[in-house]
mmCIF file of C-alpha atoms and ligand atoms in Angstrom:
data_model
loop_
_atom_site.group_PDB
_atom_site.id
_atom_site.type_symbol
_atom_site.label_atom_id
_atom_site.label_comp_id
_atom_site.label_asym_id
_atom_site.label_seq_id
_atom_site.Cartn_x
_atom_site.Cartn_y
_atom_site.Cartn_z
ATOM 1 C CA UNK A 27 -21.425 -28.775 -2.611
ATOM 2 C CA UNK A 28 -18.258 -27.679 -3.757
ATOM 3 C CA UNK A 29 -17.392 -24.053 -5.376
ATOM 4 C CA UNK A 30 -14.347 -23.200 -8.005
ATOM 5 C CA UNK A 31 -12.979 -20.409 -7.086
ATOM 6 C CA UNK A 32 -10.510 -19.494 -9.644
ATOM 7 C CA UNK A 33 -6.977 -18.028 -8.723
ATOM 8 C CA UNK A 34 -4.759 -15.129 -10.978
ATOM 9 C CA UNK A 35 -1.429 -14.905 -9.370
ATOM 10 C CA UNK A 36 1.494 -17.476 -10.540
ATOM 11 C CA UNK A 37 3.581 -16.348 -8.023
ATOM 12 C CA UNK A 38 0.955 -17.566 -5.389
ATOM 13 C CA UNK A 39 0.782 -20.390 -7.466
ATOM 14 C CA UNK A 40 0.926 -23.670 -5.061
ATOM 15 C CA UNK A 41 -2.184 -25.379 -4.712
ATOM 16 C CA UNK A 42 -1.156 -26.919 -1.263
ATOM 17 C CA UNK A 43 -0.587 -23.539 0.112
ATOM 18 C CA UNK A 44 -4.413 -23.240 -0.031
ATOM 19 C CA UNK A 45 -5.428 -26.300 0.804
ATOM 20 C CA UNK A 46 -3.810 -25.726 3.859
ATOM 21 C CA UNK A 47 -6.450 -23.386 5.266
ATOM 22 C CA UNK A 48 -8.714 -26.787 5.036
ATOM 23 C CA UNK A 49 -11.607 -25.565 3.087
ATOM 24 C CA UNK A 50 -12.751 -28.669 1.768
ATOM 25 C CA UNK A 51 -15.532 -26.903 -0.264
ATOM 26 C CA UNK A 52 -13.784 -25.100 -2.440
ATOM 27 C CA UNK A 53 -11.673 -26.399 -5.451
ATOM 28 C CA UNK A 54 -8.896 -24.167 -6.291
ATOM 29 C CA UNK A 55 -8.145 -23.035 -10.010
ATOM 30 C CA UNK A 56 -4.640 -21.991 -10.412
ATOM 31 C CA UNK A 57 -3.951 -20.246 -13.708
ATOM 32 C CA UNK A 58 -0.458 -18.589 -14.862
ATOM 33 C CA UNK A 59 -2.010 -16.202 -16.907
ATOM 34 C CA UNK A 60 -0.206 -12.750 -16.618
ATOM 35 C CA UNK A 61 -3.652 -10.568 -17.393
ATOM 36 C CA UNK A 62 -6.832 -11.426 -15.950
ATOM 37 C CA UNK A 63 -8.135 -10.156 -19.198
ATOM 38 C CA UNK A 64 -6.472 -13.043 -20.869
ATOM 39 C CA UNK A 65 -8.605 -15.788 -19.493
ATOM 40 C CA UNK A 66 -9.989 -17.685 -21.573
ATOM 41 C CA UNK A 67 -14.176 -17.406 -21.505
ATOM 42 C CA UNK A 68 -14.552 -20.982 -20.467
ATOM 43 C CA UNK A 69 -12.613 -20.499 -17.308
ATOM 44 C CA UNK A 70 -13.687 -17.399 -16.398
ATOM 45 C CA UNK A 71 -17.500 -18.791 -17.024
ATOM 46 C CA UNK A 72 -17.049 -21.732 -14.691
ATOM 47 C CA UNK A 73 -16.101 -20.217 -11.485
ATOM 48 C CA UNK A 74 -18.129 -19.643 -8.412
ATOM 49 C CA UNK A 75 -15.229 -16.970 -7.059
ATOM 50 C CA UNK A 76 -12.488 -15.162 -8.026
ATOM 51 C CA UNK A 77 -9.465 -14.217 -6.089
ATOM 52 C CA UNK A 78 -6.808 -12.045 -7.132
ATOM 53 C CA UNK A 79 -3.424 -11.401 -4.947
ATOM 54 C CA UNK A 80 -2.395 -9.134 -8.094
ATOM 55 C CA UNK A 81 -3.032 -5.354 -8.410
ATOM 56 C CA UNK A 82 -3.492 -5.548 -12.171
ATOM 57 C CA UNK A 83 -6.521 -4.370 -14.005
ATOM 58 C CA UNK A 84 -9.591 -5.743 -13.706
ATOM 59 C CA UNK A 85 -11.953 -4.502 -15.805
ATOM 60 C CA UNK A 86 -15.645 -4.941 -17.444
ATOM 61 C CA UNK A 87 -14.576 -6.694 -20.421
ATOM 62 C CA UNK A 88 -13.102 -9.432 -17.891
ATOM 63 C CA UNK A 89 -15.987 -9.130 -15.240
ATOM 64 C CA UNK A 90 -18.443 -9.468 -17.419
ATOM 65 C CA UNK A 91 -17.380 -12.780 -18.890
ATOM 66 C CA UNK A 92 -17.952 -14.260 -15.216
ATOM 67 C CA UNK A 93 -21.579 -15.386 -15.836
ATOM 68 C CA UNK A 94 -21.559 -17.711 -12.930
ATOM 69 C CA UNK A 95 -19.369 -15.977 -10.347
ATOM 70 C CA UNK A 96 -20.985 -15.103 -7.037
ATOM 71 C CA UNK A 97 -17.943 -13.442 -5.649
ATOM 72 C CA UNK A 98 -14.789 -11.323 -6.321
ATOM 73 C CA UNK A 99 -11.872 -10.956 -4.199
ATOM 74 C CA UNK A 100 -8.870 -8.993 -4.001
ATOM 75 C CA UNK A 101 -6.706 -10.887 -1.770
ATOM 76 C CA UNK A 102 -4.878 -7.620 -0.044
ATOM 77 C CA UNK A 103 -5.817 -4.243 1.115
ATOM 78 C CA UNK A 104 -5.853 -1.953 -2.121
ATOM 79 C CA UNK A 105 -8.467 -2.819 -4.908
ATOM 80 C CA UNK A 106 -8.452 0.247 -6.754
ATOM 81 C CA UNK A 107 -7.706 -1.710 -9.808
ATOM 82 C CA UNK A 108 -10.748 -3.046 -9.811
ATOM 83 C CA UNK A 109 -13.604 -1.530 -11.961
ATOM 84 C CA UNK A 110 -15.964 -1.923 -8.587
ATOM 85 C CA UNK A 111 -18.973 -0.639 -10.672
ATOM 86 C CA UNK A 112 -18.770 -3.320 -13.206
ATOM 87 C CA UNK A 113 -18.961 -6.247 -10.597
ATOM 88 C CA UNK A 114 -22.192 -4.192 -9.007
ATOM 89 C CA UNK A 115 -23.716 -4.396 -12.217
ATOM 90 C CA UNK A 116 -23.167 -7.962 -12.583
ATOM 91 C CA UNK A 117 -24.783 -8.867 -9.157
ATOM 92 C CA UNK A 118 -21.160 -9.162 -7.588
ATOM 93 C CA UNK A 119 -19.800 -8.333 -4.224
ATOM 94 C CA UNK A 120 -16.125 -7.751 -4.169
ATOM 95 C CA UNK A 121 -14.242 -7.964 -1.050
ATOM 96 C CA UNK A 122 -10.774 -7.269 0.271
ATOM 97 C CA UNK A 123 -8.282 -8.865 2.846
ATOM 98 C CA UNK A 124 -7.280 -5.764 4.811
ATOM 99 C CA UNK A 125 -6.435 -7.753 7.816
ATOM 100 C CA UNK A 126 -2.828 -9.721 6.661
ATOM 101 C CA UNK A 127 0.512 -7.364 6.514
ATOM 102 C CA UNK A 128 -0.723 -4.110 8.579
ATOM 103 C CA UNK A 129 2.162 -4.521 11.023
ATOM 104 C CA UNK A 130 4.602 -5.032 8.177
ATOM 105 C CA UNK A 131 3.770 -1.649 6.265
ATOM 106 C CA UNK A 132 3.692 0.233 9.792
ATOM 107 C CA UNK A 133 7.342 -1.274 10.553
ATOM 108 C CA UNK A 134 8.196 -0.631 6.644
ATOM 109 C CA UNK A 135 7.216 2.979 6.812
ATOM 110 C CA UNK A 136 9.102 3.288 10.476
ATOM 111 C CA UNK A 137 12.111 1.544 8.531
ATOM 112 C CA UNK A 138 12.562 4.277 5.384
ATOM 113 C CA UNK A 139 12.179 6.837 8.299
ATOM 114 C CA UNK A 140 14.727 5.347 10.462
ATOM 115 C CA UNK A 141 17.182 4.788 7.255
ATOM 116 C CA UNK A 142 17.307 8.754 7.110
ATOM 117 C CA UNK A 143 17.283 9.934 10.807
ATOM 118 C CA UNK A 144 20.046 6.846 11.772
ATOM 119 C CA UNK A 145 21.663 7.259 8.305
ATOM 120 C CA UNK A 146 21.964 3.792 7.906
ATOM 121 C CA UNK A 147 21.846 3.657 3.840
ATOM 122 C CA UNK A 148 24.190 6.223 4.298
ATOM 123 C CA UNK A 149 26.972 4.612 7.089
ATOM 124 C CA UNK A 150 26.888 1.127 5.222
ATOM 125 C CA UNK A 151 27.363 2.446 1.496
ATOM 126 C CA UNK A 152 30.166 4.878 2.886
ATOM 127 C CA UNK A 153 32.385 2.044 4.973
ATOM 128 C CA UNK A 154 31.271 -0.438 2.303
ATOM 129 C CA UNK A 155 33.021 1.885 -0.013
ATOM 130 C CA UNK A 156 36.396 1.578 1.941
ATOM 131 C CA UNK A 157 37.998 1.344 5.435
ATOM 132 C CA UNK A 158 39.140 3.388 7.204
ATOM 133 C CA UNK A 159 38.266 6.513 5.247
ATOM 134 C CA UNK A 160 34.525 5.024 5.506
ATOM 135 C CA UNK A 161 34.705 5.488 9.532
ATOM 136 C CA UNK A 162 32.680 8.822 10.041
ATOM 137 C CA UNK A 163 29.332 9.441 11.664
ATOM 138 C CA UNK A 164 28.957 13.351 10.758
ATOM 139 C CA UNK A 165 25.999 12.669 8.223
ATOM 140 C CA UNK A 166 23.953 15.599 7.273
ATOM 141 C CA UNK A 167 20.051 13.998 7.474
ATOM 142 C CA UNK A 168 20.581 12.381 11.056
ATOM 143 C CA UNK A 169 17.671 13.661 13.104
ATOM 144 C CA UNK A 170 16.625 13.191 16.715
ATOM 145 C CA UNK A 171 13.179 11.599 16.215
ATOM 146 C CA UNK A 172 11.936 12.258 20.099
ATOM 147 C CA UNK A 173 9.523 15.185 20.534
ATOM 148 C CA UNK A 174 10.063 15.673 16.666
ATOM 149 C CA UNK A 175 6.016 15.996 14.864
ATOM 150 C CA UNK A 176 4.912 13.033 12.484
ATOM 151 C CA UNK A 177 2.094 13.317 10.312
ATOM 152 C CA UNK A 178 -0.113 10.787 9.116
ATOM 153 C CA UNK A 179 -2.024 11.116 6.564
ATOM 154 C CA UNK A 180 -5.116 8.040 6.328
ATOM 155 C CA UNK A 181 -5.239 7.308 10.236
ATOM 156 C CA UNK A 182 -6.955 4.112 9.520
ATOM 157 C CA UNK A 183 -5.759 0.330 10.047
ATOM 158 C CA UNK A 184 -2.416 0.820 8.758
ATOM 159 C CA UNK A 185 -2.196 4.623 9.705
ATOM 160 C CA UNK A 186 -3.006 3.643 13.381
ATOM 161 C CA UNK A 187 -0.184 0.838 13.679
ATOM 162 C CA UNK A 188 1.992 3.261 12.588
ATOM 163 C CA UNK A 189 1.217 5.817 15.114
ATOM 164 C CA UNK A 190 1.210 3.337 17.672
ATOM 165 C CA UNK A 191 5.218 3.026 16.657
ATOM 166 C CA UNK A 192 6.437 6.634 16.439
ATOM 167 C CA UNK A 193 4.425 7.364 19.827
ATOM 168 C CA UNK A 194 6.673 4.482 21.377
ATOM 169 C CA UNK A 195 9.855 6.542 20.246
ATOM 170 C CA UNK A 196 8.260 9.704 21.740
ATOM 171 C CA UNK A 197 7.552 11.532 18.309
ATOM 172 C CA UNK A 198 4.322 13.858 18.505
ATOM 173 C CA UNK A 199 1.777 12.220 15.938
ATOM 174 C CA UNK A 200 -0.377 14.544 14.051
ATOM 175 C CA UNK A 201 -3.374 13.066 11.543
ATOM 176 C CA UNK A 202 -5.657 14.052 8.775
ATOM 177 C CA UNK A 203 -8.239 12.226 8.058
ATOM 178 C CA UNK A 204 -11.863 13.607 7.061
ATOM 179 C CA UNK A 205 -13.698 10.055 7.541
ATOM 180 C CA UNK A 206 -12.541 8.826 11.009
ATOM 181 C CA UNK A 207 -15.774 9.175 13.609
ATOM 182 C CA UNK A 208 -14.996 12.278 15.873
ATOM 183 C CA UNK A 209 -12.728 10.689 18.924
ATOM 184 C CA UNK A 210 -11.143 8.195 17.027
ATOM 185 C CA UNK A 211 -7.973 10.895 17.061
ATOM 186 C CA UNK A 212 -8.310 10.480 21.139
ATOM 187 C CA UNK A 213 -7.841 6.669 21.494
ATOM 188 C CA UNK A 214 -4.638 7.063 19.961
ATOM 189 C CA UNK A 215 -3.891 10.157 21.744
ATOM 190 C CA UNK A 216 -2.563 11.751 18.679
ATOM 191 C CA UNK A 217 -3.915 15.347 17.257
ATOM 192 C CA UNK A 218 -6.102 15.583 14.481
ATOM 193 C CA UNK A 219 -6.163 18.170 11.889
ATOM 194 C CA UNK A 220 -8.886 19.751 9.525
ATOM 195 C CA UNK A 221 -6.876 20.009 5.994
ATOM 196 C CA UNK A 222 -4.218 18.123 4.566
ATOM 197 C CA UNK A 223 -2.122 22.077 4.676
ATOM 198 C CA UNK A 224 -2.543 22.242 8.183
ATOM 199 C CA UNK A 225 -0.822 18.655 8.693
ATOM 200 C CA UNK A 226 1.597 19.484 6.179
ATOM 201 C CA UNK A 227 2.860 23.203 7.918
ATOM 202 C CA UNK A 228 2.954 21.490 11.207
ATOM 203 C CA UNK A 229 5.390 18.378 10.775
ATOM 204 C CA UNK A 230 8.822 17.454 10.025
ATOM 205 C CA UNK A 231 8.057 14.070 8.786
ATOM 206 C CA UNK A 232 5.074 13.121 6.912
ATOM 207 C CA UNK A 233 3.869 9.651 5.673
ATOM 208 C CA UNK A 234 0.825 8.750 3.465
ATOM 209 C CA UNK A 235 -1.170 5.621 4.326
ATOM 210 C CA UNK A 236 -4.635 6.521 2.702
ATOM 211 C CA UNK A 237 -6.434 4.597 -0.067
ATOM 212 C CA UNK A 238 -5.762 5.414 -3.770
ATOM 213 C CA UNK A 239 -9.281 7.134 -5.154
ATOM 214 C CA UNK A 240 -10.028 10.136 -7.028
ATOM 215 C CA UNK A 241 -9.939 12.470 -3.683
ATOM 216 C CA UNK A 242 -6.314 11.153 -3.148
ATOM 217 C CA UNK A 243 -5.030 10.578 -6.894
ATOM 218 C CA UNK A 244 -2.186 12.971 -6.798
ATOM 219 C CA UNK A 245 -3.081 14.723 -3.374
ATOM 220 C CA UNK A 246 0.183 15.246 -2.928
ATOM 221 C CA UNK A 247 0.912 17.832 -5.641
ATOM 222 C CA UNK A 248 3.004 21.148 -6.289
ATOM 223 C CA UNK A 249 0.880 23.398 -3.820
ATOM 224 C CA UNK A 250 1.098 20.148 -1.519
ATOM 225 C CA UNK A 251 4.970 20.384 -1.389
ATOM 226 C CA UNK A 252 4.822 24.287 -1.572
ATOM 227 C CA UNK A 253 2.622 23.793 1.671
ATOM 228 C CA UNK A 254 5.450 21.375 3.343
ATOM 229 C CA UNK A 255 8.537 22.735 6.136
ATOM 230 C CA UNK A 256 11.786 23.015 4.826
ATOM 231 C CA UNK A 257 13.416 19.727 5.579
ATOM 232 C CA UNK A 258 10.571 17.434 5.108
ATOM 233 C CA UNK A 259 10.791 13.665 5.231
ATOM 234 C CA UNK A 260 7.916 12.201 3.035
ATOM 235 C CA UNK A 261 7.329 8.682 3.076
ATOM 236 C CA UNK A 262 4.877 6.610 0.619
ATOM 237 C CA UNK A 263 4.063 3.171 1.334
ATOM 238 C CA UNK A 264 0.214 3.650 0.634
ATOM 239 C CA UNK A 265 -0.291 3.971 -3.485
ATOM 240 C CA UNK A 266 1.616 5.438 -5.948
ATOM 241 C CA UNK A 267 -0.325 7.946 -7.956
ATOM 242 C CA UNK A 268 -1.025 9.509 -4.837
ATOM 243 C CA UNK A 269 2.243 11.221 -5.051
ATOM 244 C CA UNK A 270 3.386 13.257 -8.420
ATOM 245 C CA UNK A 271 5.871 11.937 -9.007
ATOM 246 C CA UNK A 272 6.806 15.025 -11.213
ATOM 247 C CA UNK A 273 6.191 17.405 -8.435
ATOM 248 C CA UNK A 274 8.359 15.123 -5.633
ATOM 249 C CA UNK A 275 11.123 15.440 -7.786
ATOM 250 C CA UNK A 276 10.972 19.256 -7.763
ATOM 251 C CA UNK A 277 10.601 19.521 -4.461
ATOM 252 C CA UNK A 278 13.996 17.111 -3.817
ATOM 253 C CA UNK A 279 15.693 19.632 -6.047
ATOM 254 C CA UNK A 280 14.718 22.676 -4.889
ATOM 255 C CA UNK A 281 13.161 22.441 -1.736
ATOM 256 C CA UNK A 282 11.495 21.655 0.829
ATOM 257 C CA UNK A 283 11.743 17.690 0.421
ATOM 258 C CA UNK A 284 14.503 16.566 2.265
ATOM 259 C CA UNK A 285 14.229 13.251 1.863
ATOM 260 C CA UNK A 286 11.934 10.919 0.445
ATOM 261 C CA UNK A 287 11.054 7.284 0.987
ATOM 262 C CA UNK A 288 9.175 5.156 -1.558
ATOM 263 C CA UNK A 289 7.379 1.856 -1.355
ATOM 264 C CA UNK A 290 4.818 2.540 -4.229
ATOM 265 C CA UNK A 291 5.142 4.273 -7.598
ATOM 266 C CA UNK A 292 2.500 5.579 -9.878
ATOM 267 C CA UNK A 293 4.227 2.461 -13.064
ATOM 268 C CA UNK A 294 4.972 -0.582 -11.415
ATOM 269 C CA UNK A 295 7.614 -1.026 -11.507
ATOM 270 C CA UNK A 296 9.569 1.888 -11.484
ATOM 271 C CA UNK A 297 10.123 4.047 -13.857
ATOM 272 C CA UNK A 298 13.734 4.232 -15.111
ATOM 273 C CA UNK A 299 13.265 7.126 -17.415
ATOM 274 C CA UNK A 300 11.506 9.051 -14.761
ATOM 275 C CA UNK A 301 13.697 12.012 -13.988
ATOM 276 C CA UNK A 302 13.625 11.404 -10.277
ATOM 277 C CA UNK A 303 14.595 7.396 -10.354
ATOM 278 C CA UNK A 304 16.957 7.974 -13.143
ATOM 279 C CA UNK A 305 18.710 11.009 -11.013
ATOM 280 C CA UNK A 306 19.075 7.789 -8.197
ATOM 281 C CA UNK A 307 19.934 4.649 -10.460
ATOM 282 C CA UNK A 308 22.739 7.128 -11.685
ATOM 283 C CA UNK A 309 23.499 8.038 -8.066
ATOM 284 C CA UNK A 310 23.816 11.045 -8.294
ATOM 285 C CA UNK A 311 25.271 12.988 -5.800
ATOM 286 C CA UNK A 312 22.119 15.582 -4.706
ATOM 287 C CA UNK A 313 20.197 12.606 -4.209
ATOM 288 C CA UNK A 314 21.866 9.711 -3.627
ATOM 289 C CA UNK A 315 21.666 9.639 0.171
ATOM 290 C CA UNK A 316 18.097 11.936 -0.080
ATOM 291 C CA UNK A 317 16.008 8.934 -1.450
ATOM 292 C CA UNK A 318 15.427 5.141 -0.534
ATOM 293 C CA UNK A 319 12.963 3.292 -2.780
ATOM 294 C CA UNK A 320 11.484 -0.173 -2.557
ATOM 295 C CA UNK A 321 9.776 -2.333 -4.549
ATOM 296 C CA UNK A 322 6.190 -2.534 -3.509
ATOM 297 C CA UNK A 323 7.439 -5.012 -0.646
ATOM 298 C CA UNK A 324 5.743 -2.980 2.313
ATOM 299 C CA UNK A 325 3.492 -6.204 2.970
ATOM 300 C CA UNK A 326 6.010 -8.674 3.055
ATOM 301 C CA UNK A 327 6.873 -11.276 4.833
ATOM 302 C CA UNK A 328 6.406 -14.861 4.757
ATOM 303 C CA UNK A 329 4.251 -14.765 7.684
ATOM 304 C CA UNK A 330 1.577 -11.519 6.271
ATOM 305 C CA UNK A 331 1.716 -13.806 2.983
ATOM 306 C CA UNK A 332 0.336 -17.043 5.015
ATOM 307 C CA UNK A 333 -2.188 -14.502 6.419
ATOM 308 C CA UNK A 334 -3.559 -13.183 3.074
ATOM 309 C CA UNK A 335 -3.923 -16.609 1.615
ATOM 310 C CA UNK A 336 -5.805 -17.906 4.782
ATOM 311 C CA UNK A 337 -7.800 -14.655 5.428
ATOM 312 C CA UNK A 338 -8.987 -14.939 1.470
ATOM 313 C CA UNK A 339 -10.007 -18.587 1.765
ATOM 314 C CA UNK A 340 -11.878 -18.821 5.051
ATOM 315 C CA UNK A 341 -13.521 -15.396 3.720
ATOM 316 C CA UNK A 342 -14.942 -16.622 0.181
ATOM 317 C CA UNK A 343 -15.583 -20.512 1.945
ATOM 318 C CA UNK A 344 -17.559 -18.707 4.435
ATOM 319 C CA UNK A 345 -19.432 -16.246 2.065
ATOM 320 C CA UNK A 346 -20.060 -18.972 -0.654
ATOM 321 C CA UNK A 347 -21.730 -21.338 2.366
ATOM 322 C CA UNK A 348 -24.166 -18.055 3.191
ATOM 323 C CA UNK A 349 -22.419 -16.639 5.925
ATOM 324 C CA UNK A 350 -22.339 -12.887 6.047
ATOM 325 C CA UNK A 351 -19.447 -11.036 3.407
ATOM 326 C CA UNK A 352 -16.654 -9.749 5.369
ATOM 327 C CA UNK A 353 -14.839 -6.484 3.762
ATOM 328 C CA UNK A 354 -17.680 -5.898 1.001
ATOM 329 C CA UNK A 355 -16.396 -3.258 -0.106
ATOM 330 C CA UNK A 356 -18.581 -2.203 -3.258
ATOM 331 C CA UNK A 357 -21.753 -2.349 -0.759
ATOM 332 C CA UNK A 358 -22.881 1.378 -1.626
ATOM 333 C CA UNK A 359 -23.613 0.467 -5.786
ATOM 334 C CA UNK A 360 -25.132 -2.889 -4.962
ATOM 335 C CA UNK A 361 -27.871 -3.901 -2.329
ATOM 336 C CA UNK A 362 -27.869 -7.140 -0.977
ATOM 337 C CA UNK A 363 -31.011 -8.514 -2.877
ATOM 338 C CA UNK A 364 -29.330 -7.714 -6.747
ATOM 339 C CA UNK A 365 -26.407 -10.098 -5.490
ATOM 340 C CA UNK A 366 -26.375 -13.235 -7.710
HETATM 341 P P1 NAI B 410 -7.778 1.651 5.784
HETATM 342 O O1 NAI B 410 -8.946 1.653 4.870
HETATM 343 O O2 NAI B 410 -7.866 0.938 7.079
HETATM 344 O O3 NAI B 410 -7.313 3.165 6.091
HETATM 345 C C1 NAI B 410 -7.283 4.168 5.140
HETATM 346 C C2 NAI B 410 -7.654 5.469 5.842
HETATM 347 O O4 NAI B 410 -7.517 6.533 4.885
HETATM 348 C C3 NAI B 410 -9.110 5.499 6.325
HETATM 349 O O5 NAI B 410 -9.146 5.805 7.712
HETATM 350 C C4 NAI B 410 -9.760 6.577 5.482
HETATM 351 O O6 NAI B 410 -10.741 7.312 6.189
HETATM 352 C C5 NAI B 410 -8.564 7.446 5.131
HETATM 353 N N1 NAI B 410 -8.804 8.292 3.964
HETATM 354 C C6 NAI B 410 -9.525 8.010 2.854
HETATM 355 N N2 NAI B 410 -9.535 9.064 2.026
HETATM 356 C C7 NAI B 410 -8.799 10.028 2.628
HETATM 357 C C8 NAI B 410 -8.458 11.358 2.277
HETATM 358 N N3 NAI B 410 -8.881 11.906 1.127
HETATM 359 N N4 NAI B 410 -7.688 12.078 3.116
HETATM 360 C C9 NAI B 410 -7.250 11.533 4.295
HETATM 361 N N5 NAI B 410 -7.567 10.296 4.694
HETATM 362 C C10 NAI B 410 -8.335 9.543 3.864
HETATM 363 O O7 NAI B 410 -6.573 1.080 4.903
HETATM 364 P P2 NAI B 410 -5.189 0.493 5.448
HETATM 365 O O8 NAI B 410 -5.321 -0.953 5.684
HETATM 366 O O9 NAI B 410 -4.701 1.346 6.545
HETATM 367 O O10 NAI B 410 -4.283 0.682 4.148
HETATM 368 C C11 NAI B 410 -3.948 1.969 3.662
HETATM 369 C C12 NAI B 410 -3.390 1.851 2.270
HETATM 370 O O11 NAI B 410 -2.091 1.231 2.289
HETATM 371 C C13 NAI B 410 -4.196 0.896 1.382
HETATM 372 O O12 NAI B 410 -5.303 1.506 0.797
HETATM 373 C C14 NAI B 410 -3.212 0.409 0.356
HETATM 374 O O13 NAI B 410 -3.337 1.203 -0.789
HETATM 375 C C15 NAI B 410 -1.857 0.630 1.031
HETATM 376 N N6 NAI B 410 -1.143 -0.631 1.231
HETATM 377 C C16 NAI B 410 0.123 -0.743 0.714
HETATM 378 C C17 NAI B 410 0.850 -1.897 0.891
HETATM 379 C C18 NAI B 410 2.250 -2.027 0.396
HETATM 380 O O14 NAI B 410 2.774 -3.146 0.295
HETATM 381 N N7 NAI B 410 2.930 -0.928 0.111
HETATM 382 C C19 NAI B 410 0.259 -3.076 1.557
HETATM 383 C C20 NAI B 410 -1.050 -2.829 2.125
HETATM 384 C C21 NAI B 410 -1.714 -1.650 1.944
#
């Protein structure tokens, strides 16, 4: 038998990249639609699965015009833009692929650290600028990063890799995280704390790697920042409403932010009328060498991109032949017998 499993990212768009992972049950259904709400009812009637690589909205009024569709996946780790409720109701699992670019966020958030402590944004633009009045290494954010305390806040797949990292340049690592099983904190040998203020009046440098949901929607927030050591470094590479935006940009201005690293905003993209990112594209000079932002590109690289295609694939081929669903991760609103 063979299953459609219908596909919403153009930029993914080349058939033979899944075809390579040698499913020969499933017939792919590439469409460059920019919305999923945009498909046409035909198409999104037909399919046995759909897979997503996008973090755009899906919603009831597009889940619920997949009459035949046994399974929904969002091919990468956050699927908070996915209405998780609406799938339940229609008898479908939906499933992530956590498992593709964990190393590349962990080395992404290590590299917007590194860019402030080594003041590498900083040395390039300056001898970029001109030569020799460009030579000089006094630089005001350079930091020893041994013994200095990291906090992590989400110590889960990502959060863990991450750790791993700044205990191999001898930082202290410091967690919150309210869901881990007790212990988990001591096979990683790093400390864990009860509150999100206790992590933040502890470290010097504190990076966010939880999931986006209504607990963590803005957890980082005016008392957050009020909560925070002078001099912190804050880096996001988890979501972007989990930081206000609003509130980050006070606390760059007046204290304590030192400097901040972004991977994720709360409009993709960016804002350019946002105070804070307009204050940068102007460059000016408070914050020019305080902030370092990138465009949602924590997961990349060709290599975690090959791994999110494959991981999808054999996942949905496997699920769709009545194997067990990997990384069902609407479980709790549906039981297994209400599945279509
Ligand atoms: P994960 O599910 O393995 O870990 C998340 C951890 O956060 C879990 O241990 C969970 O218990 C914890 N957590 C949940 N709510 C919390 C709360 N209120 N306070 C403290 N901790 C809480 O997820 P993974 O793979 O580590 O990914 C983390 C996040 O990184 C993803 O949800 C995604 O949003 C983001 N991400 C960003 C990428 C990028 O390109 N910038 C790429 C991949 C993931």
């Amino acid at each position: 038998m063979t299953f459609r499993v219908l596909i919403s990212d153009p930029k993914i768009g080349d058939l033979k990249l899944f075809e390579a992972a040698g499913r020969s049950n499933l017939a792919f259904d590439l469409r460059e639609i920019g919305m999923p709400a945009d498909f046409p009812d035909d198409v999104l009637a037909a399919c046995d699965a759909f897979c997503m690589f996008n973090v755009k909205p899906m919603g009831a009024d597009v889940i619920d015009r997949m009459t035949r569709c046994r399974l929904l996946v969002r091919a990468g780790v956050g699927f908070d833009n996915v209405d998780l409720a609406a799938a339940a109701r229609n008898g479908i699992p939906v499933a992530n692929v956590p498992d593709y670019g964990i190393n590349e966020v962990a080395d992404h958030a290590l590299a917007l650290i590194m860019t402030f402590t080594r003041g590498i944004r900083f040395y390039s633009t300056r001898m970029q600028a001109g030569l020799p009045q460009g030579w000089a290494w006094d630089n005001a954010f350079n930091r020893r990063t041994y013994r200095r305390r990291v906090g992590i806040v989400g110590l889960g797949r990502i959060g863990s890799a991450f750790a791993r990292r700044c205990q191999g340049l001898g930082m202290e690592v410091i967690a919150y995280d309210p869901y881990l099983p007790s212990g988990a904190e001591l096979s990683l040998n790093v400390t864990r704390v009860a509150s999100l203020k206790d992590l933040l009046g502890a470290c010097d440098i504190v990076s966010m790697h939880v999931p986006l949901t209504p607990e963590t929607e803005r957890m980082i927030d005016r008392e957050a920042i009020a909560a925070m050591r002078p001099g912190t470094f804050l880096i996001n590479t988890s979501r972007g409403p989990v930081i206000d935006l609003d509130a980050a940009y006070e606390g760059m201005k007046n204290g304590p932010i030192q400097c901040l690293g972004l991977d994720v905003f709360p409009v993709e993209p960016a804002d350019p009328e946002h105070p804070l990112i307009k204050a940068w594209l102007a460059r000016e000079a408070w914050i020019d060498d305080r902030l370092v932002l990138t465009p949602h590109a924590a997961f990349f690289s060709p290599d975690a991109v090959v791994d999110m295609r494959t991981n999808a694939i054999h996942l949905i081929a496997d699920y769709l032949e009545g194997k067990p669903l990997r990384n069902w991760v609407n479980a709790d609103l549906l039981s297994p017998d209400r599945r279509r």
